[in-house]
Amino acid sequence: MGRRILFLGPPGGGKGTQAKMVRRALGVPHVSTGDMLREAMASGSDLGRQAETYVSVGDLVPDELVVALVEERLAREDAAGGYLLDGFPRNLPQAEALAEVLGDEALDTIVYLDVDEEEIIARLLKRAELEGRADDNEETIRHRLEVFHGETEPLIAYYGDRVRRVDGTGSVEDIYCRIALELAS
Ligand code: ADP
């Protein structure tokens, strides 16, 4: 069994960017519920249509939908040698579902990317200009931050001293070096 990594952090915290670098370095699949939901929305599938009403306003997609999506993804062959979870679990029920499905061995390293609120808003507004993601407008960004504080932040306490806090500010390369150090220790 290879590495089983979880990236936690606020929206716009750089999880996706760093996850892609770690995937290249370690060769583990990058399992991003945000990416999977956007793919489903782009394909116009049932799941995509259901997800859209939540994603577009910055709410969490119902747990049963994302848990099923992740369960299916982690059961695929390429995840047998490890994985990097990004954006899941995002609340306590999802964390409990993950523990139930995969047991205590589900995660070996939990990295929390720490970025302050002002920086996050600035990054997301910039991304809105560059990528035009429908949920990157100011109102939705503020709501996603509220959801993060209310639903996702409690996971830091849930995972307790297993969480490695990494400073998520600075250059992409600097942040990656800090993460690589944590993954090596
Ligand atoms: P960000 O971290 O910038 O918010 P993501 O791509 O991780 O971006 O998520 C985008 C949206 O997808 C979220 O606002 C939410 O609506 C939905 N989403 C992603 N992951 C989950 C999840 N684990 N549970 C519920 N909804 C999710």
XYZ file of C-alpha atoms and ligand atoms in Angstrom:
212
model
C 0.000 0.000 0.000
C 1.424 3.374 -1.022
C 0.755 6.763 0.452
C -2.731 7.777 1.519
C -2.654 11.537 1.779
C -5.340 14.078 2.607
C -5.050 17.769 1.779
C -7.188 19.986 3.971
C -7.494 23.721 3.610
C -9.690 26.646 2.715
C -11.084 27.199 -0.775
C -8.388 28.888 -2.816
C -5.789 27.563 -0.413
C -3.783 25.954 -3.216
C -4.706 22.341 -2.580
C -5.325 21.565 -6.231
C -2.072 23.132 -7.436
C 0.014 21.356 -4.813
C -1.856 18.082 -5.225
C -0.910 17.973 -8.914
C 2.765 18.410 -7.998
C 2.615 15.689 -5.350
C 0.840 13.389 -7.800
C 3.687 13.820 -10.263
C 6.297 13.209 -7.574
C 4.678 10.190 -5.945
C 2.636 8.745 -8.788
C -0.520 8.450 -6.703
C -3.870 9.402 -8.216
C -5.193 12.845 -7.322
C -8.766 12.386 -6.158
C -10.445 15.788 -6.196
C -14.182 15.843 -5.540
C -14.311 19.392 -6.951
C -12.757 18.206 -10.252
C -15.004 15.132 -10.367
C -18.105 17.237 -9.762
C -17.068 19.757 -12.436
C -16.531 16.891 -14.895
C -19.969 15.507 -14.056
C -21.491 18.957 -14.582
C -19.717 19.398 -17.911
C -20.937 16.004 -19.113
C -24.519 16.860 -18.186
C -25.001 13.590 -16.300
C -27.694 13.143 -13.653
C -25.123 13.589 -10.930
C -23.808 16.711 -12.654
C -27.257 18.271 -12.835
C -27.893 17.511 -9.174
C -24.505 18.882 -8.138
C -24.853 22.093 -10.131
C -27.546 23.606 -7.921
C -25.210 23.378 -4.924
C -21.848 24.112 -6.518
C -23.095 27.229 -8.297
C -24.022 28.896 -4.992
C -21.080 27.543 -3.006
C -23.004 25.043 -0.890
C -21.767 21.546 -0.239
C -23.180 18.858 -2.485
C -25.149 16.341 -0.349
C -22.930 13.851 1.451
C -24.508 10.742 -0.059
C -23.616 11.923 -3.573
C -19.969 12.745 -2.863
C -19.433 9.740 -0.608
C -20.688 7.452 -3.388
C -18.464 9.233 -5.904
C -15.349 8.854 -3.740
C -16.138 5.269 -2.788
C -16.403 4.351 -6.448
C -13.175 6.219 -7.265
C -11.135 4.666 -4.454
C -12.308 1.184 -5.429
C -10.631 1.529 -8.828
C -7.425 -0.338 -9.421
C -5.133 2.681 -9.646
C -6.071 3.722 -6.091
C -4.986 0.375 -4.651
C -1.439 1.731 -4.455
C -2.423 4.891 -2.588
C -4.136 8.195 -3.341
C -4.185 11.874 -2.591
C -7.559 13.164 -1.449
C -8.270 16.832 -2.185
C -11.563 18.418 -1.119
C -12.917 15.300 0.559
C -13.804 14.824 3.375
C -15.192 18.318 3.763
C -17.331 17.840 6.865
C -17.585 15.437 9.813
C -20.162 13.059 8.286
C -17.901 12.622 5.231
C -14.889 11.963 7.466
C -16.886 9.371 9.368
C -18.046 7.766 6.120
C -14.438 7.548 4.911
C -13.328 5.953 8.179
C -16.216 3.516 7.932
C -15.415 2.453 4.378
C -11.626 2.289 4.628
C -10.997 2.021 8.374
C -8.343 3.828 10.390
C -5.821 3.063 7.695
C -7.622 5.333 5.230
C -5.093 8.143 5.701
C -1.433 8.154 6.634
C -0.670 11.858 6.271
C -2.975 14.831 6.673
C -1.650 18.156 5.456
C -3.430 21.364 6.350
C -2.568 24.248 4.035
C -2.809 27.352 6.140
C -3.643 30.574 4.280
C -5.233 33.658 5.773
C -8.592 34.939 4.668
C -7.505 38.098 2.860
C -5.019 36.165 0.750
C -7.660 33.549 -0.095
C -10.156 36.118 -1.309
C -7.489 37.810 -3.423
C -6.443 34.480 -4.978
C -10.001 33.422 -5.732
C -10.884 36.726 -7.331
C -7.777 36.437 -9.508
C -8.713 32.864 -10.456
C -12.193 34.128 -11.349
C -10.615 36.420 -13.922
C -8.257 33.773 -15.286
C -10.409 30.651 -15.346
C -13.935 31.962 -15.219
C -15.120 29.271 -12.822
C -18.795 29.905 -12.189
C -18.415 29.701 -8.398
C -15.543 32.208 -8.214
C -17.556 35.411 -7.801
C -17.346 37.514 -4.666
C -20.662 36.516 -3.145
C -20.098 32.796 -3.690
C -16.519 33.070 -2.454
C -17.712 34.593 0.832
C -20.284 31.857 1.204
C -17.716 29.116 0.493
C -15.535 30.606 3.229
C -18.461 30.496 5.676
C -19.095 26.885 4.734
C -15.387 26.178 5.219
C -15.369 27.687 8.728
C -18.619 26.001 9.721
C -18.195 22.564 8.163
C -14.609 21.855 7.148
C -12.530 23.570 9.816
C -13.875 21.235 12.544
C -11.997 18.434 10.769
C -8.741 19.907 12.097
C -9.898 19.080 15.626
C -11.376 15.757 14.484
C -8.013 14.578 13.109
C -6.169 16.189 16.023
C -2.424 15.714 16.232
C -2.370 13.779 12.974
C -2.673 17.108 11.151
C 0.555 18.645 9.796
C 0.025 22.358 9.417
C 1.922 23.847 6.481
C 2.276 27.552 5.738
C 0.403 27.939 2.453
C 1.772 31.379 1.588
C 4.749 32.183 -0.616
C 5.716 30.795 -3.986
C 4.241 27.556 -5.316
C 7.733 26.013 -5.133
C 8.293 27.077 -1.513
C 4.969 25.639 -0.443
C 5.697 22.419 -2.308
C 9.059 22.097 -0.491
C 7.317 22.446 2.876
C 4.792 19.769 1.914
C 7.516 17.446 0.603
C 9.313 17.778 3.950
C 6.172 16.774 5.802
C 5.606 13.831 3.474
C 9.179 12.667 4.009
C 9.061 12.791 7.807
P -12.606 25.130 -3.633
O -11.682 24.385 -2.711
O -11.967 26.277 -4.325
O -13.928 25.498 -3.010
P -13.363 22.662 -4.993
O -13.091 22.382 -6.406
O -12.718 21.794 -3.964
O -12.954 24.175 -4.841
O -14.928 22.626 -4.712
C -15.848 23.363 -5.501
C -17.286 23.053 -5.048
O -17.577 21.659 -5.257
C -17.587 23.284 -3.560
O -17.915 24.631 -3.283
C -18.785 22.344 -3.352
O -19.980 22.883 -3.867
C -18.419 21.144 -4.224
N -17.667 20.112 -3.474
C -16.382 19.728 -3.666
N -16.026 18.767 -2.814
C -17.117 18.498 -2.046
C -17.392 17.619 -0.963
N -16.452 16.787 -0.485
N -18.623 17.636 -0.425
C -19.579 18.452 -0.881
N -19.402 19.317 -1.880
C -18.182 19.354 -2.467
